[in-house]
PDB file of C-alpha atoms in Angstrom:
ATOM      1  CA  MET Y 959       0.594 -15.826 -18.924  1.00  0.00           C
ATOM      2  CA  THR Y 960       0.953 -13.651 -21.513  1.00  0.00           C
ATOM      3  CA  HIS Y 961       3.469 -12.832 -24.179  1.00  0.00           C
ATOM      4  CA  GLY Y 962       5.414 -15.139 -22.883  1.00  0.00           C
ATOM      5  CA  THR Y 963       5.725 -18.990 -23.568  1.00  0.00           C
ATOM      6  CA  ASP Y 964       3.570 -19.897 -20.847  1.00  0.00           C
ATOM      7  CA  GLY Y 965       5.352 -23.321 -20.027  1.00  0.00           C
ATOM      8  CA  ILE Y 966       5.786 -24.161 -23.415  1.00  0.00           C
ATOM      9  CA  ASP Y 967       8.415 -24.834 -25.497  1.00  0.00           C
ATOM     10  CA  SER Y 968       9.290 -23.331 -28.866  1.00  0.00           C
ATOM     11  CA  THR Y 969       7.791 -26.443 -31.060  1.00  0.00           C
ATOM     12  CA  THR Y 970       4.254 -25.884 -29.760  1.00  0.00           C
ATOM     13  CA  TYR Y 971       1.502 -22.984 -30.038  1.00  0.00           C
ATOM     14  CA  GLY Y 972      -1.058 -22.265 -27.610  1.00  0.00           C
ATOM     15  CA  THR Y 973      -3.242 -19.698 -25.954  1.00  0.00           C
ATOM     16  CA  PHE Y 974      -4.032 -20.697 -21.888  1.00  0.00           C
ATOM     17  CA  GLY Y 975      -2.775 -17.171 -20.959  1.00  0.00           C
ATOM     18  CA  ASN Y 976      -3.318 -13.610 -20.941  1.00  0.00           C
ATOM     19  CA  GLY Y 977      -1.219 -12.140 -24.197  1.00  0.00           C
ATOM     20  CA  GLY Y 978      -1.207 -12.630 -27.557  1.00  0.00           C
ATOM     21  CA  GLY Y 979       1.509 -14.678 -28.349  1.00  0.00           C
ATOM     22  CA  ARG Y 980       3.012 -18.268 -28.627  1.00  0.00           C
ATOM     23  CA  GLY Y 981       1.800 -19.318 -24.735  1.00  0.00           C
ATOM     24  CA  GLY Y 982      -0.626 -21.293 -22.520  1.00  0.00           C
ATOM     25  CA  GLU Y 983      -2.549 -24.129 -23.234  1.00  0.00           C
ATOM     26  CA  PRO Y 984      -1.265 -25.891 -26.376  1.00  0.00           C
ATOM     27  CA  GLU Y 985      -2.982 -26.688 -29.626  1.00  0.00           C
ATOM     28  CA  PRO Y 986      -5.148 -30.012 -30.055  1.00  0.00           C
ATOM     29  CA  GLN Y 987      -2.824 -32.661 -29.245  1.00  0.00           C
ATOM     30  CA  TYR Y 988      -3.371 -36.735 -29.789  1.00  0.00           C
ATOM     31  CA  ILE Y 989      -3.231 -37.787 -26.160  1.00  0.00           C
ATOM     32  CA  LEU Y 990      -5.964 -34.918 -25.261  1.00  0.00           C
ATOM     33  CA  LYS Y 991      -8.357 -36.017 -28.074  1.00  0.00           C
ATOM     34  CA  MET Y 992      -7.828 -39.616 -27.332  1.00  0.00           C
ATOM     35  CA  PHE Y 993      -8.743 -38.830 -23.609  1.00  0.00           C
ATOM     36  CA  GLY Y 994     -12.272 -36.832 -25.065  1.00  0.00           C
ATOM     37  CA  GLU Y 995     -12.967 -39.739 -27.030  1.00  0.00           C
ATOM     38  CA  VAL Y 996     -12.387 -41.863 -24.189  1.00  0.00           C
ATOM     39  CA  VAL Y 997     -15.113 -39.629 -22.779  1.00  0.00           C
ATOM     40  CA  LYS Y 998     -17.204 -39.701 -25.514  1.00  0.00           C
ATOM     41  CA  THR Y 999     -17.617 -43.339 -26.013  1.00  0.00           C
ATOM     42  CA  PHE Y1000     -18.737 -44.474 -22.433  1.00  0.00           C
ATOM     43  CA  ARG Y1001     -21.360 -41.254 -22.779  1.00  0.00           C
ATOM     44  CA  LYS Y1002     -22.511 -42.492 -25.625  1.00  0.00           C
ATOM     45  CA  ARG Y1003     -22.545 -46.628 -24.607  1.00  0.00           C
ATOM     46  CA  ALA Y1004     -24.541 -44.844 -21.163  1.00  0.00           C
ATOM     47  CA  ARG Y1005     -27.377 -43.194 -23.927  1.00  0.00           C
ATOM     48  CA  LEU Y1006     -26.647 -39.729 -23.161  1.00  0.00           C
ATOM     49  CA  THR Y1007     -26.482 -36.287 -25.297  1.00  0.00           C
ATOM     50  CA  GLN Y1008     -23.981 -33.848 -24.399  1.00  0.00           C
ATOM     51  CA  GLU Y1009     -26.679 -31.657 -22.964  1.00  0.00           C
ATOM     52  CA  GLN Y1010     -27.850 -34.515 -21.147  1.00  0.00           C
ATOM     53  CA  PHE Y1011     -24.687 -35.140 -19.675  1.00  0.00           C
ATOM     54  CA  ALA Y1012     -23.604 -31.592 -18.989  1.00  0.00           C
ATOM     55  CA  PRO Y1013     -25.369 -31.151 -15.520  1.00  0.00           C
ATOM     56  CA  LEU Y1014     -24.626 -34.353 -14.094  1.00  0.00           C
ATOM     57  CA  VAL Y1015     -20.875 -33.588 -14.416  1.00  0.00           C
ATOM     58  CA  GLY Y1016     -21.613 -29.721 -13.155  1.00  0.00           C
ATOM     59  CA  TYR Y1017     -20.219 -28.165 -16.592  1.00  0.00           C
ATOM     60  CA  SER Y1018     -22.259 -26.524 -19.940  1.00  0.00           C
ATOM     61  CA  PRO Y1019     -22.526 -28.381 -22.964  1.00  0.00           C
ATOM     62  CA  GLU Y1020     -19.809 -26.277 -24.535  1.00  0.00           C
ATOM     63  CA  THR Y1021     -17.333 -27.685 -22.212  1.00  0.00           C
ATOM     64  CA  VAL Y1022     -18.358 -30.924 -22.327  1.00  0.00           C
ATOM     65  CA  ALA Y1023     -18.277 -30.683 -26.631  1.00  0.00           C
ATOM     66  CA  SER Y1024     -14.462 -29.149 -26.382  1.00  0.00           C
ATOM     67  CA  ILE Y1025     -13.331 -31.772 -23.760  1.00  0.00           C
ATOM     68  CA  GLU Y1026     -14.236 -34.407 -26.499  1.00  0.00           C
ATOM     69  CA  GLN Y1027     -12.809 -32.656 -29.430  1.00  0.00           C
ATOM     70  CA  GLY Y1028      -9.910 -32.287 -27.616  1.00  0.00           C
ATOM     71  CA  ARG Y1029      -9.814 -28.999 -26.994  1.00  0.00           C
ATOM     72  CA  ARG Y1030      -9.594 -28.382 -23.470  1.00  0.00           C
ATOM     73  CA  LEU Y1031      -7.789 -29.838 -20.509  1.00  0.00           C
ATOM     74  CA  PRO Y1032     -10.457 -31.224 -18.522  1.00  0.00           C
ATOM     75  CA  PRO Y1033     -10.620 -30.413 -14.936  1.00  0.00           C
ATOM     76  CA  PRO Y1034     -10.101 -32.758 -11.935  1.00  0.00           C
ATOM     77  CA  ASP Y1035     -13.951 -32.879 -11.237  1.00  0.00           C
ATOM     78  CA  PHE Y1036     -14.836 -33.025 -14.097  1.00  0.00           C
ATOM     79  CA  VAL Y1037     -12.884 -36.562 -14.917  1.00  0.00           C
ATOM     80  CA  GLU Y1038     -14.127 -37.829 -11.341  1.00  0.00           C
ATOM     81  CA  ARG Y1039     -17.657 -37.013 -11.784  1.00  0.00           C
ATOM     82  CA  ALA Y1040     -17.550 -38.294 -15.897  1.00  0.00           C
ATOM     83  CA  ASP Y1041     -16.092 -41.699 -14.314  1.00  0.00           C
ATOM     84  CA  SER Y1042     -18.632 -42.214 -11.870  1.00  0.00           C
ATOM     85  CA  VAL Y1043     -21.604 -40.888 -13.839  1.00  0.00           C
ATOM     86  CA  LEU Y1044     -21.019 -43.108 -16.616  1.00  0.00           C
ATOM     87  CA  ASP Y1045     -19.617 -46.276 -14.970  1.00  0.00           C
ATOM     88  CA  ALA Y1046     -16.368 -45.686 -16.824  1.00  0.00           C
ATOM     89  CA  PHE Y1047     -14.853 -48.907 -14.643  1.00  0.00           C
ATOM     90  CA  GLY Y1048     -12.189 -46.539 -13.632  1.00  0.00           C
ATOM     91  CA  VAL Y1049     -10.924 -46.003 -17.307  1.00  0.00           C
ATOM     92  CA  ILE Y1050     -11.417 -42.329 -17.443  1.00  0.00           C
ATOM     93  CA  LEU Y1051      -9.960 -41.790 -14.029  1.00  0.00           C
ATOM     94  CA  ALA Y1052      -6.662 -43.919 -15.835  1.00  0.00           C
ATOM     95  CA  ALA Y1053      -6.755 -41.880 -18.994  1.00  0.00           C
ATOM     96  CA  ALA Y1054      -6.411 -38.713 -17.328  1.00  0.00           C
ATOM     97  CA  LYS Y1055      -3.481 -39.569 -15.753  1.00  0.00           C
ATOM     98  CA  HIS Y1056      -1.450 -39.003 -19.301  1.00  0.00           C
ATOM     99  CA  LEU Y1057      -2.986 -36.058 -19.357  1.00  0.00           C
ATOM    100  CA  THR Y1058      -0.189 -34.247 -17.291  1.00  0.00           C
ATOM    101  CA  ARG Y1059       2.800 -35.517 -18.965  1.00  0.00           C
ATOM    102  CA  ARG Y1060       2.024 -34.187 -22.655  1.00  0.00           C
ATOM    103  CA  LYS Y1061       5.542 -33.280 -24.595  1.00  0.00           C
ATOM    104  CA  GLY Y1062       5.821 -29.347 -24.676  1.00  0.00           C
ATOM    105  CA  LEU Y1063       4.184 -28.173 -21.497  1.00  0.00           C
ATOM    106  CA  ALA Y1064       6.343 -27.157 -18.512  1.00  0.00           C
ATOM    107  CA  SER Y1065       5.570 -29.248 -15.380  1.00  0.00           C
ATOM    108  CA  TRP Y1066       6.028 -25.436 -13.440  1.00  0.00           C
ATOM    109  CA  PHE Y1067       2.961 -23.947 -15.995  1.00  0.00           C
ATOM    110  CA  ARG Y1068       0.849 -27.886 -15.605  1.00  0.00           C
ATOM    111  CA  GLN Y1069       0.428 -27.201 -12.499  1.00  0.00           C
ATOM    112  CA  TRP Y1070      -0.622 -23.585 -12.562  1.00  0.00           C
ATOM    113  CA  ALA Y1071      -3.003 -24.656 -15.273  1.00  0.00           C
ATOM    114  CA  GLN Y1072      -4.452 -27.685 -12.863  1.00  0.00           C
ATOM    115  CA  LEU Y1073      -4.506 -25.646  -9.934  1.00  0.00           C
ATOM    116  CA  GLU Y1074      -6.607 -23.202 -11.660  1.00  0.00           C
ATOM    117  CA  LEU Y1075      -9.057 -24.921 -12.710  1.00  0.00           C
ATOM    118  CA  THR Y1076     -10.134 -25.878  -8.844  1.00  0.00           C
ATOM    119  CA  ALA Y1077      -8.926 -22.584  -7.149  1.00  0.00           C
ATOM    120  CA  LEU Y1078     -10.998 -21.346  -4.472  1.00  0.00           C
ATOM    121  CA  SER Y1079      -9.489 -17.577  -5.316  1.00  0.00           C
ATOM    122  CA  LEU Y1080      -7.405 -16.223  -7.767  1.00  0.00           C
ATOM    123  CA  TYR Y1081      -6.182 -12.452  -7.935  1.00  0.00           C
ATOM    124  CA  THR Y1082      -4.226 -11.039 -10.778  1.00  0.00           C
ATOM    125  CA  TYR Y1083      -2.466  -7.457 -11.215  1.00  0.00           C
ATOM    126  CA  GLU Y1084      -1.765  -6.869 -14.456  1.00  0.00           C
ATOM    127  CA  CYS Y1085       0.383  -3.823 -16.284  1.00  0.00           C
ATOM    128  CA  ARG Y1086       0.573  -4.649 -19.606  1.00  0.00           C
ATOM    129  CA  LEU Y1087      -2.422  -5.707 -21.183  1.00  0.00           C
ATOM    130  CA  ILE Y1088      -5.908  -6.572 -20.144  1.00  0.00           C
ATOM    131  CA  PRO Y1089      -5.966 -10.167 -18.369  1.00  0.00           C
ATOM    132  CA  GLY Y1090      -7.015 -12.925 -20.902  1.00  0.00           C
ATOM    133  CA  LEU Y1091     -10.144 -13.910 -18.638  1.00  0.00           C
ATOM    134  CA  LEU Y1092     -11.336 -10.345 -19.518  1.00  0.00           C
ATOM    135  CA  GLN Y1093     -10.225  -9.806 -23.385  1.00  0.00           C
ATOM    136  CA  THR Y1094     -13.417  -9.777 -25.634  1.00  0.00           C
ATOM    137  CA  PRO Y1095     -12.466 -11.491 -29.034  1.00  0.00           C
ATOM    138  CA  ALA Y1096     -11.795  -8.565 -31.063  1.00  0.00           C
ATOM    139  CA  TYR Y1097      -9.059  -7.491 -28.411  1.00  0.00           C
ATOM    140  CA  ALA Y1098      -7.591 -10.884 -27.875  1.00  0.00           C
ATOM    141  CA  ARG Y1099      -7.657 -10.678 -32.142  1.00  0.00           C
ATOM    142  CA  THR Y1100      -6.077  -7.400 -31.935  1.00  0.00           C
ATOM    143  CA  LEU Y1101      -3.180  -9.197 -29.764  1.00  0.00           C
ATOM    144  CA  PHE Y1102      -2.388 -12.457 -31.588  1.00  0.00           C
ATOM    145  CA  THR Y1103      -2.628 -10.326 -35.069  1.00  0.00           C
ATOM    146  CA  ASP Y1104      -0.008  -7.917 -33.550  1.00  0.00           C
ATOM    147  CA  GLN Y1105       1.964 -11.259 -32.429  1.00  0.00           C
ATOM    148  CA  LEU Y1106       5.543 -11.066 -33.654  1.00  0.00           C
ATOM    149  CA  PRO Y1107       6.966 -13.475 -35.345  1.00  0.00           C
ATOM    150  CA  PRO Y1108       3.744 -13.595 -37.035  1.00  0.00           C
ATOM    151  CA  LEU Y1109       1.173 -15.818 -36.534  1.00  0.00           C
ATOM    152  CA  SER Y1110      -1.069 -17.779 -39.419  1.00  0.00           C
ATOM    153  CA  ASP Y1111      -4.719 -17.481 -39.652  1.00  0.00           C
ATOM    154  CA  GLU Y1112      -5.296 -20.950 -38.762  1.00  0.00           C
ATOM    155  CA  GLN Y1113      -3.309 -20.283 -35.442  1.00  0.00           C
ATOM    156  CA  ILE Y1114      -4.949 -17.013 -34.740  1.00  0.00           C
ATOM    157  CA  GLU Y1115      -8.021 -18.876 -34.777  1.00  0.00           C
ATOM    158  CA  ALA Y1116      -7.372 -21.672 -32.771  1.00  0.00           C
ATOM    159  CA  GLN Y1117      -5.909 -19.165 -30.676  1.00  0.00           C
ATOM    160  CA  LEU Y1118      -8.954 -17.338 -30.471  1.00  0.00           C
ATOM    161  CA  ALA Y1119     -10.780 -20.450 -29.757  1.00  0.00           C
ATOM    162  CA  ALA Y1120      -8.728 -21.316 -27.076  1.00  0.00           C
ATOM    163  CA  ARG Y1121      -8.849 -17.856 -25.397  1.00  0.00           C
ATOM    164  CA  LEU Y1122     -12.590 -18.059 -25.422  1.00  0.00           C
ATOM    165  CA  GLU Y1123     -12.727 -21.443 -23.938  1.00  0.00           C
ATOM    166  CA  ARG Y1124     -10.575 -20.359 -20.757  1.00  0.00           C
ATOM    167  CA  GLN Y1125     -13.112 -17.481 -20.257  1.00  0.00           C
ATOM    168  CA  GLN Y1126     -15.712 -19.814 -19.417  1.00  0.00           C
ATOM    169  CA  LEU Y1127     -14.170 -20.036 -16.053  1.00  0.00           C
ATOM    170  CA  LEU Y1128     -15.785 -17.024 -14.482  1.00  0.00           C
ATOM    171  CA  ARG Y1129     -19.333 -17.982 -15.242  1.00  0.00           C
ATOM    172  CA  GLU Y1130     -18.783 -21.939 -14.745  1.00  0.00           C
ATOM    173  CA  ARG Y1131     -16.819 -21.864 -11.213  1.00  0.00           C
ATOM    174  CA  PRO Y1132     -19.693 -19.223  -9.106  1.00  0.00           C
ATOM    175  CA  ASN Y1133     -17.996 -19.932  -5.753  1.00  0.00           C
ATOM    176  CA  THR Y1134     -14.575 -19.276  -6.686  1.00  0.00           C
ATOM    177  CA  SER Y1135     -13.454 -15.494  -6.640  1.00  0.00           C
ATOM    178  CA  PHE Y1136     -11.675 -14.084  -9.026  1.00  0.00           C
ATOM    179  CA  SER Y1137      -9.952 -10.251  -7.875  1.00  0.00           C
ATOM    180  CA  PHE Y1138      -8.394  -8.401 -10.836  1.00  0.00           C
ATOM    181  CA  ILE Y1139      -6.573  -5.182 -10.396  1.00  0.00           C
ATOM    182  CA  LEU Y1140      -6.030  -3.258 -13.483  1.00  0.00           C
ATOM    183  CA  GLU Y1141      -4.113  -0.441 -14.695  1.00  0.00           C
ATOM    184  CA  GLU Y1142      -5.789   2.775 -16.243  1.00  0.00           C
ATOM    185  CA  HIS Y1143      -3.415   2.920 -19.034  1.00  0.00           C
ATOM    186  CA  LEU Y1144      -4.703  -0.489 -20.171  1.00  0.00           C
ATOM    187  CA  PHE Y1145      -7.617   1.335 -21.784  1.00  0.00           C
ATOM    188  CA  LEU Y1146      -6.064   4.719 -22.284  1.00  0.00           C
ATOM    189  CA  ARG Y1147      -4.171   2.882 -24.962  1.00  0.00           C
ATOM    190  CA  ASP Y1148      -6.991   2.179 -27.365  1.00  0.00           C
ATOM    191  CA  LEU Y1149      -5.196  -0.730 -28.055  1.00  0.00           C
ATOM    192  CA  GLY Y1150      -7.108  -2.357 -31.747  1.00  0.00           C
ATOM    193  CA  GLY Y1151      -9.060   1.200 -31.953  1.00  0.00           C
ATOM    194  CA  GLU Y1152     -11.493   3.349 -29.818  1.00  0.00           C
ATOM    195  CA  GLU Y1153     -14.267   0.683 -30.859  1.00  0.00           C
ATOM    196  CA  VAL Y1154     -12.759  -2.289 -29.207  1.00  0.00           C
ATOM    197  CA  THR Y1155     -11.830  -0.239 -25.928  1.00  0.00           C
ATOM    198  CA  ARG Y1156     -15.644   0.601 -26.356  1.00  0.00           C
ATOM    199  CA  GLU Y1157     -16.627  -2.948 -26.507  1.00  0.00           C
ATOM    200  CA  LEU Y1158     -14.120  -4.184 -24.167  1.00  0.00           C
ATOM    201  CA  LEU Y1159     -14.838  -1.526 -21.727  1.00  0.00           C
ATOM    202  CA  ASP Y1160     -18.693  -2.561 -21.796  1.00  0.00           C
ATOM    203  CA  HIS Y1161     -17.694  -6.084 -21.331  1.00  0.00           C
ATOM    204  CA  ILE Y1162     -15.517  -5.931 -18.341  1.00  0.00           C
ATOM    205  CA  LEU Y1163     -18.615  -3.647 -16.515  1.00  0.00           C
ATOM    206  CA  ASP Y1164     -20.446  -6.717 -17.543  1.00  0.00           C
ATOM    207  CA  LEU Y1165     -18.003  -9.137 -15.978  1.00  0.00           C
ATOM    208  CA  ALA Y1166     -17.832  -6.502 -12.664  1.00  0.00           C
ATOM    209  CA  GLY Y1167     -21.580  -7.085 -11.905  1.00  0.00           C
ATOM    210  CA  LEU Y1168     -20.862 -10.836 -11.439  1.00  0.00           C
ATOM    211  CA  ARG Y1169     -20.899 -11.750  -7.260  1.00  0.00           C
ATOM    212  CA  ASN Y1170     -17.407 -13.492  -8.002  1.00  0.00           C
ATOM    213  CA  VAL Y1171     -15.526 -11.296 -10.117  1.00  0.00           C
ATOM    214  CA  ASN Y1172     -13.620  -8.249  -8.542  1.00  0.00           C
ATOM    215  CA  ILE Y1173     -12.687  -5.248 -10.650  1.00  0.00           C
ATOM    216  CA  GLN Y1174     -10.717  -2.332  -9.366  1.00  0.00           C
ATOM    217  CA  ILE Y1175      -8.606  -0.051 -11.707  1.00  0.00           C
ATOM    218  CA  MET Y1176      -5.177   1.268 -10.201  1.00  0.00           C
ATOM    219  CA  PRO Y1177      -5.387   5.145 -11.345  1.00  0.00           C
ATOM    220  CA  LEU Y1178      -2.902   6.708 -13.538  1.00  0.00           C
ATOM    221  CA  VAL Y1179      -1.704   8.985 -11.046  1.00  0.00           C
ATOM    222  CA  ARG Y1180      -0.351   7.275  -7.885  1.00  0.00           C
ATOM    223  CA  HIS Y1181       2.143   8.643  -5.494  1.00  0.00           C
ATOM    224  CA  HIS Y1182       2.816   5.123  -3.907  1.00  0.00           C
ATOM    225  CA  HIS Y1183       2.589   1.850  -5.781  1.00  0.00           C
ATOM    226  CA  ALA Y1184       3.464  -1.706  -4.379  1.00  0.00           C
ATOM    227  CA  GLY Y1185       3.009  -3.063  -7.748  1.00  0.00           C
ATOM    228  CA  LEU Y1186       6.036  -1.467  -9.395  1.00  0.00           C
ATOM    229  CA  ASP Y1187       7.969  -5.234  -9.913  1.00  0.00           C
ATOM    230  CA  GLY Y1188       5.370  -6.255 -12.521  1.00  0.00           C
ATOM    231  CA  PRO Y1189       2.382  -8.507 -13.217  1.00  0.00           C
ATOM    232  CA  MET Y1190       1.741 -11.348 -10.827  1.00  0.00           C
ATOM    233  CA  GLN Y1191      -1.444 -14.066 -10.010  1.00  0.00           C
ATOM    234  CA  LEU Y1192      -1.773 -15.589  -6.716  1.00  0.00           C
ATOM    235  CA  LEU Y1193      -4.286 -18.192  -6.156  1.00  0.00           C
ATOM    236  CA  GLU Y1194      -5.624 -20.492  -2.893  1.00  0.00           C
ATOM    237  CA  THR Y1195      -6.559 -24.243  -3.562  1.00  0.00           C
ATOM    238  CA  PRO Y1196      -9.447 -25.962  -2.080  1.00  0.00           C
ATOM    239  CA  ASP Y1197      -6.427 -27.145   0.759  1.00  0.00           C
ATOM    240  CA  HIS Y1198      -5.818 -23.383   1.275  1.00  0.00           C
ATOM    241  CA  GLN Y1199      -2.591 -23.552  -0.183  1.00  0.00           C
ATOM    242  CA  TRP Y1200      -1.127 -20.433  -1.825  1.00  0.00           C
ATOM    243  CA  PHE Y1201       0.737 -20.548  -5.040  1.00  0.00           C
ATOM    244  CA  GLY Y1202       2.294 -17.666  -7.766  1.00  0.00           C
ATOM    245  CA  TYR Y1203       2.337 -17.608 -11.080  1.00  0.00           C
ATOM    246  CA  LEU Y1204       4.747 -14.231 -12.214  1.00  0.00           C
ATOM    247  CA  GLU Y1205       5.579 -13.811 -16.093  1.00  0.00           C
ATOM    248  CA  GLY Y1206       7.825 -12.089 -18.052  1.00  0.00           C
ATOM    249  CA  GLN Y1207       8.271 -11.895 -21.902  1.00  0.00           C
ATOM    250  CA  LYS Y1208       9.810 -15.194 -22.958  1.00  0.00           C
ATOM    251  CA  TYR Y1209       9.481 -17.530 -19.799  1.00  0.00           C
ATOM    252  CA  GLY Y1210       7.046 -18.008 -16.778  1.00  0.00           C
ATOM    253  CA  GLN Y1211       7.695 -18.609 -13.248  1.00  0.00           C
ATOM    254  CA  PHE Y1212       5.416 -21.111 -10.771  1.00  0.00           C
ATOM    255  CA  VAL Y1213       5.659 -19.491  -7.236  1.00  0.00           C
ATOM    256  CA  SER Y1214       5.587 -22.212  -4.491  1.00  0.00           C
ATOM    257  CA  ASP Y1215       7.718 -20.786  -1.728  1.00  0.00           C
ATOM    258  CA  PRO Y1216       6.353 -19.548   1.172  1.00  0.00           C
ATOM    259  CA  ALA Y1217       8.518 -16.784   1.363  1.00  0.00           C
ATOM    260  CA  VAL Y1218       7.848 -15.320  -1.515  1.00  0.00           C
ATOM    261  CA  ILE Y1219       4.162 -16.083  -1.742  1.00  0.00           C
ATOM    262  CA  SER Y1220       3.962 -14.238   1.339  1.00  0.00           C
ATOM    263  CA  ALA Y1221       5.877 -10.960   0.033  1.00  0.00           C
ATOM    264  CA  LEU Y1222       3.399 -11.446  -3.430  1.00  0.00           C
ATOM    265  CA  GLN Y1223       0.331 -11.559  -0.779  1.00  0.00           C
ATOM    266  CA  MET Y1224       1.447  -8.643   1.006  1.00  0.00           C
ATOM    267  CA  ARG Y1225       2.084  -6.550  -2.370  1.00  0.00           C
ATOM    268  CA  CYS Y1226      -2.161  -7.477  -3.446  1.00  0.00           C
ATOM    269  CA  ALA Y1227      -2.915  -6.520  -0.060  1.00  0.00           C
ATOM    270  CA  ASN Y1228      -1.163  -3.325  -0.572  1.00  0.00           C
ATOM    271  CA  MET Y1229      -2.553  -2.458  -3.936  1.00  0.00           C
ATOM    272  CA  ARG Y1230      -6.077  -3.761  -3.549  1.00  0.00           C
ATOM    273  CA  SER Y1231      -5.699  -0.638  -0.851  1.00  0.00           C
ATOM    274  CA  GLN Y1232      -4.046   2.160  -3.404  1.00  0.00           C
ATOM    275  CA  ALA Y1233      -6.526   0.998  -6.297  1.00  0.00           C
ATOM    276  CA  LEU Y1234     -10.217   2.644  -6.547  1.00  0.00           C
ATOM    277  CA  SER Y1235     -13.049   1.095  -4.923  1.00  0.00           C
ATOM    278  CA  LEU Y1236     -14.859  -1.189  -7.059  1.00  0.00           C
ATOM    279  CA  ASP Y1237     -17.410   1.235  -7.284  1.00  0.00           C
ATOM    280  CA  ASP Y1238     -15.199   3.914  -8.126  1.00  0.00           C
ATOM    281  CA  SER Y1239     -13.550   1.690 -10.495  1.00  0.00           C
ATOM    282  CA  LYS Y1240     -16.859   1.205 -12.047  1.00  0.00           C
ATOM    283  CA  SER Y1241     -17.138   5.093 -12.340  1.00  0.00           C
ATOM    284  CA  LEU Y1242     -14.294   5.268 -13.925  1.00  0.00           C
ATOM    285  CA  MET Y1243     -14.772   2.984 -16.280  1.00  0.00           C
ATOM    286  CA  ARG Y1244     -18.085   4.562 -17.546  1.00  0.00           C
ATOM    287  CA  ARG Y1245     -16.478   7.901 -17.757  1.00  0.00           C
ATOM    288  CA  MET Y1246     -13.779   6.123 -20.099  1.00  0.00           C
ATOM    289  CA  ARG Y1247     -16.766   4.874 -21.807  1.00  0.00           C
ATOM    290  CA  GLY Y1248     -18.774   7.596 -22.337  1.00  0.00           C
ATOM    291  CA  ALA Y1249     -15.790   9.405 -23.567  1.00  0.00           C
ATOM    292  CA  ARG Y1250     -15.271   7.361 -26.881  1.00  0.00           C
TER     293      ARG Y1250
END
């Protein structure tokens, strides 16, 4: 989910993925806004503020606001809890069924976006850029600004807002295990300049302190490397099924074939042994931070 279309046709823009291009979660659309209005109407009927409602459904007030404004796809458990808490007669559940039929969002990415929201574990290997979940605003803005064809200022701001919203997954889902393997050269590139990289290293070191986030660095020199076929993502569902996501420059691919998943898991396991340990990865990032 990076520089490619992230499952979106050429008429829709968004940023659910990692990179800086047209791709990922689309910009606010009529059906998302209508769903948000439904939730807001029932919340007000229950005489609850967003701050009061948020803990009842297990999400932050910021996430509730994003959903009500039509800027974020609601997680399935949010939909179920909201309908129950607000005594919505099944209306919220019914309205949510239409969210998966939004024009412009391809079926394979629609599946991944939904699965990611409730995954038990999410594994990411990236060799092109820092994954979207780990990006700082300055780093993400650099990606959006450098995008070709160029984006307008309005598109850049909309995509940046969507990127920051998605990052809430790391803290809103403390029981989900997030594992990242990042190539050392992603930091050595100094994308956006030294100050941007310095802030990025501080940010990733901070995230590495979360109990549910593991970050490993693949060193610049490595005689054996299991990930030479490119970036990959794997996730485990609450039903203990595994799916994968692969992306090129223009298109992404949702993977469900057990044989392919097995091969990706094998490569991921090898890369985890080939990369630096968690502690050594933090030490390397601190050294890179000190060199700037």
